[in-house]
């Protein structure tokens, strides 16, 4: 089942240039399994949910993130039981970041592992690279000193506000280290967080050269 699902996911995201390509999925699967094994989670559930976590995401505008039709269909086609499908879909719904003022703690240890893995891949050097790729995909400016970051209090706000890629660090990325669930992920986040702070420092130093 896992191999078939992985092959389908690989095919579906092969043309992605928004930072949600197959290698993002691959990294999240490995990180989630690593975290999950330390936290004694059900690793089949963790791996399946990690593989499918971005297929129906609102950010990619391909699908419906409430009903997750693509993930649901792939699971059913590959013989997953109704109970397993519901558990995977619950994890996927709980993974997504919904703005600074919105709490999103998953209800299971498997969900925590997948959410932590996805968040770790959003920070550090890979996070910086993916953030600028996503900003380009959304036609956002790299940085505009006149656009100030906003800490969104609702999911709707977070989805609709126009921003710059540099602002995204303040609206999401720098907040992630304090919104991780597991001890393993918190340890992995320290170095990645520090790297983003150094990146921003250097970015402003170059920007303000005059
Ligand atoms: Ni993701």
Tab-separated table of N, CA, C and O in Angstrom, residues 64-135:
chain	number	residue	atom	x	y	z
A	64	UNK	N	-9.729	20.557	-2.149
A	64	UNK	CA	-10.632	20.997	-1.104
A	64	UNK	C	-10.067	20.483	0.225
A	64	UNK	O	-10.101	19.290	0.499
A	65	UNK	N	-9.515	21.409	1.042
A	65	UNK	CA	-8.804	20.969	2.245
A	65	UNK	C	-9.751	20.566	3.383
A	65	UNK	O	-9.305	20.142	4.440
A	66	UNK	N	-11.056	20.687	3.192
A	66	UNK	CA	-12.013	20.190	4.195
A	66	UNK	C	-12.280	18.696	3.994
A	66	UNK	O	-12.256	17.916	4.934
A	67	UNK	N	-12.511	18.307	2.756
A	67	UNK	CA	-12.908	16.918	2.481
A	67	UNK	C	-11.782	16.021	1.973
A	67	UNK	O	-11.929	14.802	1.950
A	68	UNK	N	-10.658	16.641	1.605
A	68	UNK	CA	-9.462	15.895	1.191
A	68	UNK	C	-9.752	14.796	0.151
A	68	UNK	O	-9.389	13.627	0.363
A	69	UNK	N	-10.394	15.151	-0.945
A	69	UNK	CA	-10.799	14.115	-1.907
A	69	UNK	C	-9.646	13.327	-2.530
A	69	UNK	O	-9.805	12.127	-2.797
A	70	UNK	N	-8.504	13.960	-2.777
A	70	UNK	CA	-7.406	13.247	-3.448
A	70	UNK	C	-6.811	12.188	-2.517
A	70	UNK	O	-6.622	11.030	-2.897
A	71	UNK	N	-6.547	12.594	-1.264
A	71	UNK	CA	-5.999	11.649	-0.286
A	71	UNK	C	-6.990	10.507	-0.052
A	71	UNK	O	-6.620	9.327	-0.032
A	72	UNK	N	-8.258	10.843	0.091
A	72	UNK	CA	-9.299	9.844	0.358
A	72	UNK	C	-9.356	8.806	-0.775
A	72	UNK	O	-9.409	7.604	-0.535
A	73	UNK	N	-9.293	9.294	-1.998
A	73	UNK	CA	-9.399	8.419	-3.150
A	73	UNK	C	-8.180	7.473	-3.225
A	73	UNK	O	-8.333	6.271	-3.428
A	74	UNK	N	-6.989	8.031	-3.023
A	74	UNK	CA	-5.781	7.191	-3.075
A	74	UNK	C	-5.804	6.097	-2.013
A	74	UNK	O	-5.399	4.962	-2.267
A	75	UNK	N	-6.258	6.446	-0.823
A	75	UNK	CA	-6.322	5.455	0.253
A	75	UNK	C	-7.311	4.349	-0.095
A	75	UNK	O	-7.002	3.166	0.043
A	76	UNK	N	-8.481	4.747	-0.566
A	76	UNK	CA	-9.513	3.768	-0.901
A	76	UNK	C	-9.041	2.856	-2.042
A	76	UNK	O	-9.203	1.630	-1.977
A	77	UNK	N	-8.423	3.447	-3.043
A	77	UNK	CA	-7.934	2.655	-4.186
A	77	UNK	C	-6.880	1.636	-3.779
A	77	UNK	O	-6.692	0.631	-4.452
A	78	UNK	N	-6.160	1.953	-2.703
A	78	UNK	CA	-5.085	1.056	-2.286
A	78	UNK	C	-5.485	0.143	-1.127
A	78	UNK	O	-4.630	-0.398	-0.430
A	79	UNK	N	-6.774	0.028	-0.926
A	79	UNK	CA	-7.281	-0.977	0.006
A	79	UNK	C	-7.254	-0.621	1.476
A	79	UNK	O	-7.371	-1.508	2.329
A	80	UNK	N	-7.120	0.670	1.823
A	80	UNK	CA	-7.146	1.044	3.244
A	80	UNK	C	-8.560	0.852	3.801
A	80	UNK	O	-9.542	1.067	3.087
A	81	UNK	N	-8.651	0.451	5.063
A	81	UNK	CA	-9.977	0.272	5.681
A	81	UNK	C	-10.580	1.642	5.996
A	81	UNK	O	-9.858	2.642	6.106
A	82	UNK	N	-11.890	1.666	6.168
A	82	UNK	CA	-12.596	2.925	6.449
A	82	UNK	C	-12.031	3.593	7.703
A	82	UNK	O	-11.826	4.814	7.746
A	83	UNK	N	-11.735	2.784	8.705
A	83	UNK	CA	-11.216	3.310	9.964
A	83	UNK	C	-9.832	3.950	9.762
A	83	UNK	O	-9.561	5.054	10.236
A	84	UNK	N	-8.981	3.253	9.019
A	84	UNK	CA	-7.630	3.769	8.744
A	84	UNK	C	-7.722	5.076	7.950
A	84	UNK	O	-7.020	6.046	8.241
A	85	UNK	N	-8.613	5.111	6.960
A	85	UNK	CA	-8.776	6.320	6.142
A	85	UNK	C	-9.157	7.501	7.032
A	85	UNK	O	-8.552	8.573	6.942
A	86	UNK	N	-10.106	7.312	7.940
A	86	UNK	CA	-10.527	8.415	8.801
A	86	UNK	C	-9.395	8.888	9.702
A	86	UNK	O	-9.222	10.084	9.929
A	87	UNK	N	-8.608	7.941	10.197
A	87	UNK	CA	-7.492	8.332	11.078
A	87	UNK	C	-6.447	9.141	10.303
A	87	UNK	O	-5.928	10.143	10.797
A	88	UNK	N	-6.152	8.721	9.070
A	88	UNK	CA	-5.174	9.452	8.251
A	88	UNK	C	-5.708	10.855	7.930
A	88	UNK	O	-4.984	11.858	8.064
A	89	UNK	N	-6.981	10.936	7.539
A	89	UNK	CA	-7.535	12.236	7.148
A	89	UNK	C	-7.591	13.200	8.331
A	89	UNK	O	-7.358	14.397	8.182
A	90	UNK	N	-7.871	12.669	9.518
A	90	UNK	CA	-7.869	13.523	10.714
A	90	UNK	C	-6.482	14.123	10.922
A	90	UNK	O	-6.337	15.320	11.184
A	91	UNK	N	-5.446	13.313	10.781
A	91	UNK	CA	-4.074	13.816	10.942
A	91	UNK	C	-3.800	14.929	9.925
A	91	UNK	O	-3.297	15.992	10.273
A	92	UNK	N	-4.151	14.680	8.664
A	92	UNK	CA	-3.859	15.668	7.617
A	92	UNK	C	-4.560	16.992	7.915
A	92	UNK	O	-3.961	18.059	7.791
A	93	UNK	N	-5.808	16.926	8.357
A	93	UNK	CA	-6.545	18.168	8.658
A	93	UNK	C	-5.894	18.938	9.801
A	93	UNK	O	-5.980	20.155	9.860
A	94	UNK	N	-5.257	18.210	10.711
A	94	UNK	CA	-4.673	18.870	11.881
A	94	UNK	C	-3.257	19.390	11.641
A	94	UNK	O	-2.723	20.113	12.479
A	95	UNK	N	-2.648	19.045	10.520
A	95	UNK	CA	-1.242	19.395	10.285
A	95	UNK	C	-1.052	20.879	9.979
A	95	UNK	O	-0.093	21.508	10.422
A	96	UNK	N	-1.968	21.464	9.256
A	96	UNK	CA	-1.791	22.781	8.653
A	96	UNK	C	-1.668	23.941	9.655
A	96	UNK	O	-2.366	23.976	10.666
A	97	UNK	N	-0.765	24.880	9.324
A	97	UNK	CA	-0.604	26.110	10.100
A	97	UNK	C	-1.700	27.085	9.681
A	97	UNK	O	-1.937	27.282	8.495
A	98	UNK	N	-2.395	27.699	10.664
A	98	UNK	CA	-3.558	28.526	10.318
A	98	UNK	C	-3.447	29.966	10.797
A	98	UNK	O	-4.437	30.669	10.914
A	99	UNK	N	-2.208	30.422	11.087
A	99	UNK	CA	-2.008	31.802	11.516
A	99	UNK	C	-1.547	31.874	12.956
A	99	UNK	O	-1.814	30.972	13.754
A	100	UNK	N	-0.841	32.974	13.281
A	100	UNK	CA	-0.183	33.107	14.588
A	100	UNK	C	-1.148	32.977	15.765
A	100	UNK	O	-0.805	32.423	16.804
A	101	UNK	N	-2.368	33.506	15.618
A	101	UNK	CA	-3.298	33.527	16.744
A	101	UNK	C	-4.194	32.302	16.817
A	101	UNK	O	-5.107	32.242	17.635
A	102	UNK	N	-3.967	31.315	15.969
A	102	UNK	CA	-4.848	30.142	15.906
A	102	UNK	C	-4.115	28.915	16.439
A	102	UNK	O	-3.031	28.583	15.985
A	103	UNK	N	-4.705	28.264	17.431
A	103	UNK	CA	-4.064	27.082	18.027
A	103	UNK	C	-4.394	25.844	17.202
A	103	UNK	O	-5.529	25.639	16.809
A	104	UNK	N	-3.373	25.024	16.955
A	104	UNK	CA	-3.599	23.850	16.108
A	104	UNK	C	-2.837	22.642	16.638
A	104	UNK	O	-1.971	22.103	15.959
A	105	UNK	N	-3.127	22.221	17.874
A	105	UNK	CA	-2.433	21.054	18.416
A	105	UNK	C	-3.160	19.777	17.986
A	105	UNK	O	-4.353	19.622	18.230
A	106	UNK	N	-2.418	18.861	17.355
A	106	UNK	CA	-3.066	17.621	16.899
A	106	UNK	C	-3.583	16.780	18.064
A	106	UNK	O	-3.074	16.863	19.183
A	107	UNK	N	-4.567	15.933	17.774
A	107	UNK	CA	-5.198	15.129	18.821
A	107	UNK	C	-4.521	13.767	19.035
A	107	UNK	O	-4.890	13.047	19.951
A	108	UNK	N	-3.556	13.409	18.185
A	108	UNK	CA	-2.881	12.109	18.372
A	108	UNK	C	-1.366	12.292	18.279
A	108	UNK	O	-0.887	13.273	17.704
A	109	UNK	N	-0.624	11.337	18.812
A	109	UNK	CA	0.838	11.401	18.753
A	109	UNK	C	1.311	11.276	17.292
A	109	UNK	O	2.304	11.897	16.888
A	110	UNK	N	0.560	10.518	16.483
A	110	UNK	CA	0.899	10.397	15.066
A	110	UNK	C	0.755	11.761	14.378
A	110	UNK	O	1.614	12.171	13.591
A	111	UNK	N	-0.322	12.472	14.695
A	111	UNK	CA	-0.539	13.813	14.141
A	111	UNK	C	0.561	14.774	14.570
A	111	UNK	O	1.032	15.600	13.789
A	112	UNK	N	0.990	14.642	15.822
A	112	UNK	CA	2.059	15.512	16.328
A	112	UNK	C	3.355	15.277	15.570
A	112	UNK	O	4.077	16.217	15.234
A	113	UNK	N	3.653	14.014	15.287
A	113	UNK	CA	4.896	13.682	14.564
A	113	UNK	C	4.866	14.271	13.152
A	113	UNK	O	5.855	14.853	12.689
A	114	UNK	N	3.744	14.139	12.466
A	114	UNK	CA	3.652	14.648	11.096
A	114	UNK	C	3.673	16.180	11.092
A	114	UNK	O	4.376	16.800	10.287
A	115	UNK	N	2.948	16.791	12.003
A	115	UNK	CA	2.940	18.259	12.062
A	115	UNK	C	4.339	18.788	12.382
A	115	UNK	O	4.821	19.737	11.747
A	116	UNK	N	5.009	18.177	13.339
A	116	UNK	CA	6.369	18.615	13.686
A	116	UNK	C	7.314	18.469	12.493
A	116	UNK	O	8.130	19.348	12.220
A	117	UNK	N	7.219	17.361	11.780
A	117	UNK	CA	8.101	17.130	10.629
A	117	UNK	C	7.847	18.179	9.549
A	117	UNK	O	8.788	18.741	8.971
A	118	UNK	N	6.593	18.466	9.276
A	118	UNK	CA	6.243	19.454	8.256
A	118	UNK	C	6.754	20.838	8.675
A	118	UNK	O	7.253	21.605	7.855
A	119	UNK	N	6.672	21.144	9.960
A	119	UNK	CA	7.129	22.450	10.448
A	119	UNK	C	8.649	22.543	10.436
A	119	UNK	O	9.204	23.602	10.137
A	120	UNK	N	9.326	21.452	10.739
A	120	UNK	CA	10.799	21.479	10.683
A	120	UNK	C	11.273	21.719	9.256
A	120	UNK	O	12.280	22.384	9.022
A	121	UNK	N	10.540	21.201	8.285
A	121	UNK	CA	10.942	21.396	6.890
A	121	UNK	C	10.602	22.808	6.401
A	121	UNK	O	10.972	23.194	5.299
A	122	UNK	N	9.900	23.568	7.224
A	122	UNK	CA	9.570	24.954	6.870
A	122	UNK	C	10.576	25.931	7.462
A	122	UNK	O	10.503	27.137	7.214
A	123	UNK	N	11.503	25.449	8.305
A	123	UNK	CA	12.485	26.354	8.918
A	123	UNK	C	13.907	25.928	8.523
A	123	UNK	O	14.087	24.959	7.789
A	124	UNK	N	14.908	26.674	8.997
A	124	UNK	CA	16.291	26.362	8.647
A	124	UNK	C	16.598	26.737	7.204
A	124	UNK	O	15.835	27.464	6.556
A	125	UNK	N	17.712	26.240	6.680
A	125	UNK	CA	18.139	26.583	5.313
A	125	UNK	C	17.112	26.130	4.286
A	125	UNK	O	16.785	26.849	3.337
A	126	UNK	N	16.567	24.935	4.482
A	126	UNK	CA	15.543	24.438	3.555
A	126	UNK	C	14.292	25.306	3.659
A	126	UNK	O	13.674	25.658	2.648
A	127	UNK	N	13.966	25.700	4.857
A	127	UNK	CA	12.815	26.594	5.046
A	127	UNK	C	12.997	27.914	4.303
A	127	UNK	O	12.071	28.393	3.640
A	128	UNK	N	14.193	28.497	4.386
A	128	UNK	CA	14.472	29.750	3.675
A	128	UNK	C	14.278	29.531	2.172
A	128	UNK	O	13.568	30.285	1.504
A	129	UNK	N	14.868	28.467	1.651
A	129	UNK	CA	14.762	28.180	0.212
A	129	UNK	C	13.300	27.988	-0.193
A	129	UNK	O	12.821	28.558	-1.173
A	130	UNK	N	12.563	27.200	0.577
A	130	UNK	CA	11.160	26.912	0.228
A	130	UNK	C	10.296	28.162	0.326
A	130	UNK	O	9.364	28.352	-0.456
A	131	UNK	N	10.592	29.017	1.301
A	131	UNK	CA	9.784	30.222	1.494
A	131	UNK	C	9.902	31.157	0.299
A	131	UNK	O	8.910	31.726	-0.150
A	132	UNK	N	11.115	31.305	-0.226
A	132	UNK	CA	11.276	32.178	-1.399
A	132	UNK	C	10.682	31.527	-2.649
A	132	UNK	O	10.128	32.220	-3.505
A	133	UNK	N	10.759	30.222	-2.740
A	133	UNK	CA	10.111	29.540	-3.869
A	133	UNK	C	8.597	29.777	-3.813
A	133	UNK	O	7.964	30.123	-4.817
A	134	UNK	N	8.029	29.633	-2.629
A	134	UNK	CA	6.585	29.824	-2.465
A	134	UNK	C	6.177	31.274	-2.740
A	134	UNK	O	5.159	31.544	-3.395
A	135	UNK	N	6.994	32.225	-2.273
A	135	UNK	CA	6.719	33.642	-2.524
A	135	UNK	C	6.681	33.938	-4.024
A	135	UNK	O	5.818	34.685	-4.496
